[in-house]
């Protein structure tokens, strides 16, 4: 079973693109909501095709789209026509949730703004994402997560070495957490709706999500604390709070806040001269003399492979971990055995890849799997009949290209810009 039964009975209409809002609806689908994704007949050119181009998927896979839009049914509708917009509004009359990425001004032009929808369906919950909030000087400004979450909220600045260029964020770095927060808000509004019958207008904000993620540095950088961020590499508490490179060229980071007991245990377990215990007896001395101690610990780490170091630090209970690349994560036994990744087989290329699961598990309800996303219009016939449309009406709407019945998708990206190994193929 791909989905759980936690939100069974919740009806969600998802007409969202990009990343944050679709991942919100995906989480609702994971938990058992019936999510109908309303998509253009030719396909969503953001989630499907931009995702392929940016992520180097030139074999027909739409794996990025699968993670965002799996476990959803699909209705292909041309909402740029009056007839198509009328179909969408009919769905919204009885829906519990409407997830969209459209700005308020654009929604108002279409009659999809909060006031209009609330009057039609008082129990409807509308979920949306903004870049910079609904108030203030940037309220009307569009926001990508690379700008509003990663850059303005200090995420890349706080992670870079002093005086170096901020790193370029990877796609979805801020969208995924922001969409997750939106799902939390919608679920809370749904609980209230079950009690009162009234929905709500729920927003999650990229900039606000970035600020929320920066609780520690944002608090400590202010008066009267004046903590400096980003820190110098050696601005650690002690040599047991530092990153070192091992003999087999892996980086290991230690996160130990105590001193006397762990330092004593380390010296003995590592076979170092036990006079070092008295030489650095407490955290004050360890802090003042951390530079020489970093050199000492670093020299020892450099003589051992990570597996040896991992075993030793586990034995003496010093928090630590290895720095993995994204490529290494997909083969990490810790991630695999914990169930954080799921294997899927793409029906177009036949390739099997691992995708992340949403990171919440339930003792009784279980863990959701992802059934890969379907083509636009895959479920149009079924959905249209559920909402009272006859076979004749459906046929007529399909002939007019108001709706798609699963045969309208065109992977325009691969057709117009064929690629191989991330490079354009000359025609």
Short mmCIF file of C-alpha atoms in Angstrom, two decimals:
data_model
loop_
_atom_site.label_atom_id
_atom_site.label_comp_id
_atom_site.label_asym_id
_atom_site.label_seq_id
_atom_site.Cartn_x
_atom_site.Cartn_y
_atom_site.Cartn_z
CA UNK A 1 0.00 0.00 0.00
CA UNK A 2 1.54 3.29 -1.08
CA UNK A 3 -0.39 5.60 1.20
CA UNK A 4 -1.52 5.49 4.83
CA UNK A 5 -5.06 5.96 6.16
CA UNK A 6 -4.36 8.89 8.49
CA UNK A 7 -6.10 11.48 6.29
CA UNK A 8 -8.59 9.13 4.66
CA UNK A 9 -11.62 11.16 3.60
CA UNK A 10 -9.72 14.39 2.94
CA UNK A 11 -10.30 15.63 -0.62
CA UNK A 12 -7.46 17.75 -2.03
CA UNK A 13 -7.30 19.62 -5.33
CA UNK A 14 -3.68 20.33 -6.19
CA UNK A 15 -3.10 22.90 -8.92
CA UNK A 16 0.44 23.81 -8.00
CA UNK A 17 3.74 23.91 -9.82
CA UNK A 18 7.39 24.40 -8.92
CA UNK A 19 8.34 22.47 -5.75
CA UNK A 20 7.08 23.76 -2.38
CA UNK A 21 3.31 23.54 -2.92
CA UNK A 22 3.40 20.19 -4.80
CA UNK A 23 5.49 18.56 -2.05
CA UNK A 24 2.90 19.78 0.46
CA UNK A 25 0.13 17.99 -1.48
CA UNK A 26 2.38 14.92 -1.82
CA UNK A 27 2.69 14.67 1.97
CA UNK A 28 -1.10 14.88 2.28
CA UNK A 29 -1.35 12.10 -0.33
CA UNK A 30 1.22 10.02 1.55
CA UNK A 31 -0.96 10.23 4.64
CA UNK A 32 -4.07 9.04 2.81
CA UNK A 33 -5.77 12.11 1.35
CA UNK A 34 -7.34 11.73 -2.09
CA UNK A 35 -5.24 14.23 -4.02
CA UNK A 36 -6.29 15.18 -7.54
CA UNK A 37 -3.51 16.94 -9.39
CA UNK A 38 -4.89 19.36 -11.98
CA UNK A 39 -2.32 19.69 -14.74
CA UNK A 40 -2.10 21.25 -18.19
CA UNK A 41 -2.78 18.90 -21.10
CA UNK A 42 0.77 19.13 -22.41
CA UNK A 43 2.25 18.63 -18.94
CA UNK A 44 3.63 20.87 -16.23
CA UNK A 45 6.67 22.57 -17.73
CA UNK A 46 8.10 23.32 -14.26
CA UNK A 47 7.99 20.07 -12.27
CA UNK A 48 8.29 17.71 -15.20
CA UNK A 49 10.58 19.30 -17.76
CA UNK A 50 12.64 21.87 -15.86
CA UNK A 51 13.26 19.17 -13.28
CA UNK A 52 14.61 16.91 -16.02
CA UNK A 53 16.86 19.59 -17.47
CA UNK A 54 18.29 20.85 -14.17
CA UNK A 55 18.84 17.36 -12.79
CA UNK A 56 20.46 15.93 -15.93
CA UNK A 57 17.67 13.44 -16.61
CA UNK A 58 18.03 12.98 -20.35
CA UNK A 59 16.71 9.40 -20.58
CA UNK A 60 12.99 10.19 -20.23
CA UNK A 61 12.86 9.77 -16.43
CA UNK A 62 10.75 12.23 -14.46
CA UNK A 63 12.00 11.13 -11.07
CA UNK A 64 11.99 14.64 -9.59
CA UNK A 65 8.33 14.90 -10.61
CA UNK A 66 7.65 11.48 -9.07
CA UNK A 67 8.90 12.60 -5.65
CA UNK A 68 6.76 15.75 -5.82
CA UNK A 69 3.65 14.25 -7.38
CA UNK A 70 3.52 10.53 -6.71
CA UNK A 71 0.47 9.07 -4.95
CA UNK A 72 -1.79 11.61 -6.71
CA UNK A 73 -4.50 11.09 -9.29
CA UNK A 74 -4.25 13.28 -12.38
CA UNK A 75 -6.83 15.34 -14.22
CA UNK A 76 -5.61 17.18 -17.32
CA UNK A 77 -7.57 20.42 -17.77
CA UNK A 78 -7.01 23.55 -19.81
CA UNK A 79 -7.90 26.06 -17.09
CA UNK A 80 -7.09 28.93 -19.46
CA UNK A 81 -10.49 28.36 -21.04
CA UNK A 82 -13.83 29.27 -19.38
CA UNK A 83 -14.97 25.65 -19.64
CA UNK A 84 -11.78 24.33 -18.04
CA UNK A 85 -11.91 26.88 -15.24
CA UNK A 86 -15.53 25.90 -14.60
CA UNK A 87 -14.42 22.26 -14.16
CA UNK A 88 -11.82 23.31 -11.60
CA UNK A 89 -14.37 25.39 -9.68
CA UNK A 90 -16.79 22.45 -9.66
CA UNK A 91 -14.11 20.33 -8.01
CA UNK A 92 -13.50 23.04 -5.42
CA UNK A 93 -17.17 23.24 -4.42
CA UNK A 94 -16.86 20.02 -2.40
CA UNK A 95 -13.11 19.86 -1.74
CA UNK A 96 -11.50 20.08 1.69
CA UNK A 97 -8.21 21.57 0.47
CA UNK A 98 -7.03 23.58 -2.52
CA UNK A 99 -3.25 23.77 -2.96
CA UNK A 100 -1.91 26.33 -5.42
CA UNK A 101 1.20 28.38 -6.16
CA UNK A 102 -0.59 31.28 -7.84
CA UNK A 103 -0.18 34.78 -6.42
CA UNK A 104 -3.24 36.40 -4.90
CA UNK A 105 -3.60 38.93 -7.72
CA UNK A 106 -3.61 36.16 -10.32
CA UNK A 107 -6.07 34.09 -8.31
CA UNK A 108 -8.40 37.07 -8.08
CA UNK A 109 -8.48 37.45 -11.87
CA UNK A 110 -9.55 33.80 -12.13
CA UNK A 111 -12.08 33.94 -9.31
CA UNK A 112 -9.89 31.63 -7.22
CA UNK A 113 -9.06 34.13 -4.48
CA UNK A 114 -9.79 33.36 -0.84
CA UNK A 115 -12.88 35.55 -0.48
CA UNK A 116 -14.58 34.10 -3.57
CA UNK A 117 -13.77 30.49 -2.72
CA UNK A 118 -14.70 30.91 0.96
CA UNK A 119 -18.11 32.22 -0.07
CA UNK A 120 -18.66 29.23 -2.37
CA UNK A 121 -17.28 26.61 0.04
CA UNK A 122 -16.87 27.88 3.64
CA UNK A 123 -15.15 24.65 4.63
CA UNK A 124 -12.42 24.91 2.00
CA UNK A 125 -8.83 25.23 3.16
CA UNK A 126 -6.63 27.08 0.69
CA UNK A 127 -2.88 26.41 0.91
CA UNK A 128 -0.27 28.54 -0.79
CA UNK A 129 3.39 29.53 -0.64
CA UNK A 130 4.83 33.04 -0.76
CA UNK A 131 8.38 34.24 -1.07
CA UNK A 132 8.33 36.98 1.54
CA UNK A 133 5.01 36.84 3.37
CA UNK A 134 1.62 38.48 2.93
CA UNK A 135 2.58 41.78 4.56
CA UNK A 136 5.50 44.19 4.27
CA UNK A 137 7.38 45.72 1.33
CA UNK A 138 8.05 42.40 -0.43
CA UNK A 139 4.55 40.93 -0.04
CA UNK A 140 3.84 41.19 -3.78
CA UNK A 141 7.28 39.99 -4.81
CA UNK A 142 7.67 36.50 -6.20
CA UNK A 143 10.20 34.35 -4.46
CA UNK A 144 12.34 31.38 -5.38
CA UNK A 145 13.84 29.37 -2.57
CA UNK A 146 17.38 30.10 -3.78
CA UNK A 147 16.69 33.77 -3.08
CA UNK A 148 14.16 34.00 -0.26
CA UNK A 149 15.18 30.93 1.77
CA UNK A 150 18.83 30.19 1.04
CA UNK A 151 20.23 33.66 0.34
CA UNK A 152 18.21 36.28 2.23
CA UNK A 153 17.72 34.05 5.28
CA UNK A 154 21.48 33.60 5.65
CA UNK A 155 21.58 29.88 4.95
CA UNK A 156 24.42 29.94 2.43
CA UNK A 157 26.22 32.87 4.08
CA UNK A 158 26.23 31.15 7.46
CA UNK A 159 27.58 27.90 6.03
CA UNK A 160 30.48 29.28 4.02
CA UNK A 161 34.04 29.92 5.21
CA UNK A 162 34.78 33.53 6.13
CA UNK A 163 35.26 35.86 3.12
CA UNK A 164 34.43 33.16 0.56
CA UNK A 165 31.77 33.23 -2.13
CA UNK A 166 28.34 31.97 -1.03
CA UNK A 167 27.58 28.54 -2.45
CA UNK A 168 24.95 28.03 -5.13
CA UNK A 169 21.93 26.27 -3.62
CA UNK A 170 20.69 23.04 -5.10
CA UNK A 171 17.12 22.91 -6.48
CA UNK A 172 14.44 22.68 -3.83
CA UNK A 173 16.74 23.27 -0.84
CA UNK A 174 14.27 25.65 0.78
CA UNK A 175 11.15 24.50 -1.06
CA UNK A 176 11.04 21.07 0.57
CA UNK A 177 11.01 22.30 4.20
CA UNK A 178 8.64 25.16 3.33
CA UNK A 179 6.21 22.78 1.64
CA UNK A 180 6.44 20.49 4.66
CA UNK A 181 5.51 23.40 6.95
CA UNK A 182 2.55 24.18 4.68
CA UNK A 183 1.35 20.59 5.03
CA UNK A 184 1.57 20.95 8.81
CA UNK A 185 -0.53 24.11 8.67
CA UNK A 186 -3.14 22.53 6.40
CA UNK A 187 -3.48 19.48 8.65
CA UNK A 188 -3.98 21.77 11.66
CA UNK A 189 -6.64 23.75 9.75
CA UNK A 190 -8.30 20.48 8.76
CA UNK A 191 -8.55 19.40 12.39
CA UNK A 192 -10.31 22.69 13.16
CA UNK A 193 -12.56 22.27 10.11
CA UNK A 194 -13.68 18.87 11.40
CA UNK A 195 -14.66 20.62 14.64
CA UNK A 196 -16.23 23.80 13.23
CA UNK A 197 -16.94 23.20 9.54
CA UNK A 198 -14.95 26.32 8.60
CA UNK A 199 -11.77 26.30 6.50
CA UNK A 200 -8.88 28.74 6.47
CA UNK A 201 -6.43 30.50 4.18
CA UNK A 202 -3.04 28.94 4.99
CA UNK A 203 0.32 30.26 3.83
CA UNK A 204 3.89 29.10 4.28
CA UNK A 205 6.64 31.58 3.46
CA UNK A 206 10.07 30.79 2.03
CA UNK A 207 11.81 33.65 3.82
CA UNK A 208 9.99 32.89 7.07
CA UNK A 209 10.93 29.22 6.79
CA UNK A 210 14.57 30.17 6.30
CA UNK A 211 14.44 32.42 9.37
CA UNK A 212 12.80 29.60 11.35
CA UNK A 213 15.65 27.28 10.34
CA UNK A 214 18.12 29.90 11.58
CA UNK A 215 16.82 30.15 15.13
CA UNK A 216 20.24 29.67 16.76
CA UNK A 217 22.37 32.13 14.74
CA UNK A 218 19.61 34.75 14.48
CA UNK A 219 19.19 34.85 18.24
CA UNK A 220 22.87 34.73 19.11
CA UNK A 221 24.00 37.31 16.53
CA UNK A 222 22.02 40.07 18.27
CA UNK A 223 22.85 42.38 21.12
CA UNK A 224 23.80 41.61 23.81
CA UNK A 225 25.35 38.30 22.62
CA UNK A 226 27.14 39.37 19.40
CA UNK A 227 28.01 35.86 18.28
CA UNK A 228 29.93 36.05 15.00
CA UNK A 229 28.47 34.13 12.05
CA UNK A 230 29.89 32.60 9.94
CA UNK A 231 32.57 31.33 12.24
CA UNK A 232 36.24 30.84 11.55
CA UNK A 233 37.06 27.13 11.07
CA UNK A 234 38.75 26.99 14.48
CA UNK A 235 35.98 28.90 16.31
CA UNK A 236 34.92 25.71 18.05
CA UNK A 237 34.52 24.96 21.73
CA UNK A 238 37.30 22.37 21.80
CA UNK A 239 39.24 19.86 19.74
CA UNK A 240 36.39 17.41 20.30
CA UNK A 241 34.10 19.77 18.33
CA UNK A 242 35.89 19.80 15.01
CA UNK A 243 36.14 18.13 11.58
CA UNK A 244 39.15 15.99 10.70
CA UNK A 245 40.25 14.04 7.64
CA UNK A 246 40.96 10.32 8.09
CA UNK A 247 43.62 8.10 6.58
CA UNK A 248 41.14 6.91 3.93
CA UNK A 249 40.32 10.54 3.05
CA UNK A 250 36.94 10.78 4.72
CA UNK A 251 35.90 13.74 6.80
CA UNK A 252 34.65 12.98 10.31
CA UNK A 253 33.06 15.63 12.50
CA UNK A 254 33.02 15.42 16.31
CA UNK A 255 30.23 17.03 18.33
CA UNK A 256 31.19 16.63 21.98
CA UNK A 257 30.19 19.41 24.39
CA UNK A 258 31.58 17.90 27.57
CA UNK A 259 35.30 17.70 28.30
CA UNK A 260 36.98 15.94 31.23
CA UNK A 261 35.20 12.58 30.97
CA UNK A 262 35.20 12.27 27.15
CA UNK A 263 38.74 13.60 26.86
CA UNK A 264 39.96 11.05 29.40
CA UNK A 265 38.11 8.27 27.58
CA UNK A 266 39.54 9.35 24.22
CA UNK A 267 43.15 9.53 25.41
CA UNK A 268 42.94 6.04 26.92
CA UNK A 269 41.05 4.44 24.01
CA UNK A 270 43.35 6.04 21.42
CA UNK A 271 46.45 4.85 23.25
CA UNK A 272 47.82 8.37 23.70
CA UNK A 273 50.15 9.47 26.47
CA UNK A 274 47.95 9.68 29.57
CA UNK A 275 49.81 12.77 30.77
CA UNK A 276 47.61 14.60 28.22
CA UNK A 277 44.69 14.10 30.60
CA UNK A 278 46.30 16.31 33.24
CA UNK A 279 47.77 18.69 30.67
CA UNK A 280 44.26 19.59 29.45
CA UNK A 281 42.17 18.96 32.58
CA UNK A 282 39.04 21.06 31.97
CA UNK A 283 37.11 22.83 29.22
CA UNK A 284 38.63 26.25 29.99
CA UNK A 285 42.15 24.97 29.29
CA UNK A 286 40.86 22.99 26.33
CA UNK A 287 39.31 26.13 24.87
CA UNK A 288 42.38 28.30 25.32
CA UNK A 289 44.71 25.65 23.92
CA UNK A 290 42.40 24.22 21.26
CA UNK A 291 44.75 25.07 18.37
CA UNK A 292 47.53 22.82 19.60
CA UNK A 293 44.98 20.17 20.58
CA UNK A 294 43.36 20.24 17.13
CA UNK A 295 46.78 19.51 15.66
CA UNK A 296 47.27 16.66 18.13
CA UNK A 297 43.86 15.03 17.54
CA UNK A 298 44.11 15.65 13.78
CA UNK A 299 47.44 13.83 13.60
CA UNK A 300 45.93 10.81 15.36
CA UNK A 301 42.82 10.78 13.13
CA UNK A 302 45.01 11.00 9.99
CA UNK A 303 46.66 7.69 10.96
CA UNK A 304 43.37 5.75 11.06
CA UNK A 305 40.62 4.81 8.62
CA UNK A 306 37.12 6.01 9.32
CA UNK A 307 35.87 2.53 10.25
CA UNK A 308 38.40 2.36 13.12
CA UNK A 309 37.54 5.87 14.27
CA UNK A 310 33.81 5.17 14.08
CA UNK A 311 34.21 2.05 16.24
CA UNK A 312 36.35 3.86 18.83
CA UNK A 313 34.09 6.89 19.19
CA UNK A 314 31.02 4.67 19.41
CA UNK A 315 32.70 2.71 22.20
CA UNK A 316 33.50 5.81 24.28
CA UNK A 317 30.20 7.52 23.38
CA UNK A 318 31.52 10.66 21.68
CA UNK A 319 28.98 11.99 19.14
CA UNK A 320 30.45 11.95 15.64
CA UNK A 321 29.61 11.24 12.03
CA UNK A 322 31.10 10.96 8.58
CA UNK A 323 30.58 13.65 5.93
CA UNK A 324 28.85 11.96 2.99
CA UNK A 325 28.37 13.22 -0.52
CA UNK A 326 24.87 13.07 -2.01
CA UNK A 327 26.03 10.19 -4.20
CA UNK A 328 27.24 8.24 -1.16
CA UNK A 329 23.94 8.70 0.69
CA UNK A 330 22.03 6.48 -1.74
CA UNK A 331 24.24 3.51 -0.81
CA UNK A 332 24.49 4.32 2.89
CA UNK A 333 23.36 1.25 4.89
CA UNK A 334 22.14 3.51 7.67
CA UNK A 335 19.71 5.26 5.29
CA UNK A 336 18.73 2.04 3.54
CA UNK A 337 18.08 -0.07 6.63
CA UNK A 338 16.21 2.78 8.33
CA UNK A 339 13.91 2.96 5.32
CA UNK A 340 14.70 6.58 4.44
CA UNK A 341 15.05 5.67 0.75
CA UNK A 342 12.76 3.75 -1.57
CA UNK A 343 13.64 2.05 -4.83
CA UNK A 344 11.46 2.84 -7.83
CA UNK A 345 11.64 1.68 -11.43
CA UNK A 346 10.91 4.26 -14.10
CA UNK A 347 8.67 2.74 -16.79
CA UNK A 348 10.10 4.96 -19.56
CA UNK A 349 13.82 4.22 -19.18
CA UNK A 350 13.59 1.03 -17.14
CA UNK A 351 16.14 2.50 -14.72
CA UNK A 352 15.88 1.79 -11.01
CA UNK A 353 16.76 4.64 -8.68
CA UNK A 354 16.35 5.45 -5.00
CA UNK A 355 14.15 8.33 -3.89
CA UNK A 356 13.82 9.91 -0.43
CA UNK A 357 10.78 9.12 1.68
CA UNK A 358 9.02 11.76 3.73
CA UNK A 359 10.85 11.58 7.07
CA UNK A 360 8.02 10.66 9.47
CA UNK A 361 7.09 7.12 10.43
CA UNK A 362 4.18 5.84 12.49
CA UNK A 363 4.28 2.86 14.81
CA UNK A 364 0.74 1.75 13.98
CA UNK A 365 -0.05 3.43 10.66
CA UNK A 366 3.24 2.47 9.05
CA UNK A 367 5.51 4.18 6.53
CA UNK A 368 4.25 5.59 3.23
CA UNK A 369 5.66 4.45 -0.10
CA UNK A 370 5.59 6.45 -3.31
CA UNK A 371 3.78 5.20 -6.37
CA UNK A 372 5.38 7.10 -9.22
CA UNK A 373 3.48 9.93 -10.84
CA UNK A 374 1.22 9.34 -13.82
CA UNK A 375 0.99 11.16 -17.14
CA UNK A 376 -1.35 14.15 -17.48
CA UNK A 377 -4.94 12.97 -17.87
CA UNK A 378 -4.29 9.46 -16.58
CA UNK A 379 -7.36 9.60 -14.33
CA UNK A 380 -9.43 12.20 -16.18
CA UNK A 381 -12.23 9.83 -17.22
CA UNK A 382 -12.64 8.40 -13.74
CA UNK A 383 -12.56 11.80 -12.03
CA UNK A 384 -14.93 13.51 -14.45
CA UNK A 385 -17.50 10.74 -13.93
CA UNK A 386 -17.16 11.09 -10.16
CA UNK A 387 -18.18 14.73 -10.54
CA UNK A 388 -21.25 13.93 -12.59
CA UNK A 389 -20.06 14.34 -16.17
CA UNK A 390 -21.57 11.94 -18.71
CA UNK A 391 -19.62 9.97 -21.31
CA UNK A 392 -20.92 12.32 -24.00
CA UNK A 393 -19.85 15.42 -22.09
CA UNK A 394 -16.41 13.97 -21.41
CA UNK A 395 -15.96 13.04 -25.07
CA UNK A 396 -17.01 16.52 -26.18
CA UNK A 397 -14.63 18.23 -23.72
CA UNK A 398 -11.77 16.00 -24.87
CA UNK A 399 -12.44 16.77 -28.54
CA UNK A 400 -12.37 20.49 -27.74
CA UNK A 401 -9.09 19.97 -25.84
CA UNK A 402 -10.64 21.28 -22.64
CA UNK A 403 -9.60 18.08 -20.89
CA UNK A 404 -7.02 15.41 -21.70
CA UNK A 405 -7.62 11.69 -21.45
CA UNK A 406 -4.05 10.53 -21.06
CA UNK A 407 -3.00 11.00 -24.66
CA UNK A 408 -2.12 14.69 -24.69
CA UNK A 409 1.25 14.69 -22.92
CA UNK A 410 4.20 15.79 -25.03
CA UNK A 411 7.64 15.77 -23.52
CA UNK A 412 8.50 18.97 -25.33
CA UNK A 413 11.83 19.28 -23.57
CA UNK A 414 13.24 16.04 -24.96
CA UNK A 415 11.61 16.55 -28.35
CA UNK A 416 12.84 20.09 -28.94
CA UNK A 417 16.13 19.90 -27.05
CA UNK A 418 17.43 16.32 -27.16
CA UNK A 419 20.30 15.74 -24.76
CA UNK A 420 22.77 13.09 -23.79
CA UNK A 421 24.89 13.15 -20.62
CA UNK A 422 23.74 16.69 -19.92
CA UNK A 423 24.79 18.03 -23.33
CA UNK A 424 22.68 19.10 -26.29
CA UNK A 425 22.68 16.74 -29.26
CA UNK A 426 23.12 18.55 -32.53
CA UNK A 427 20.29 17.83 -34.95
#
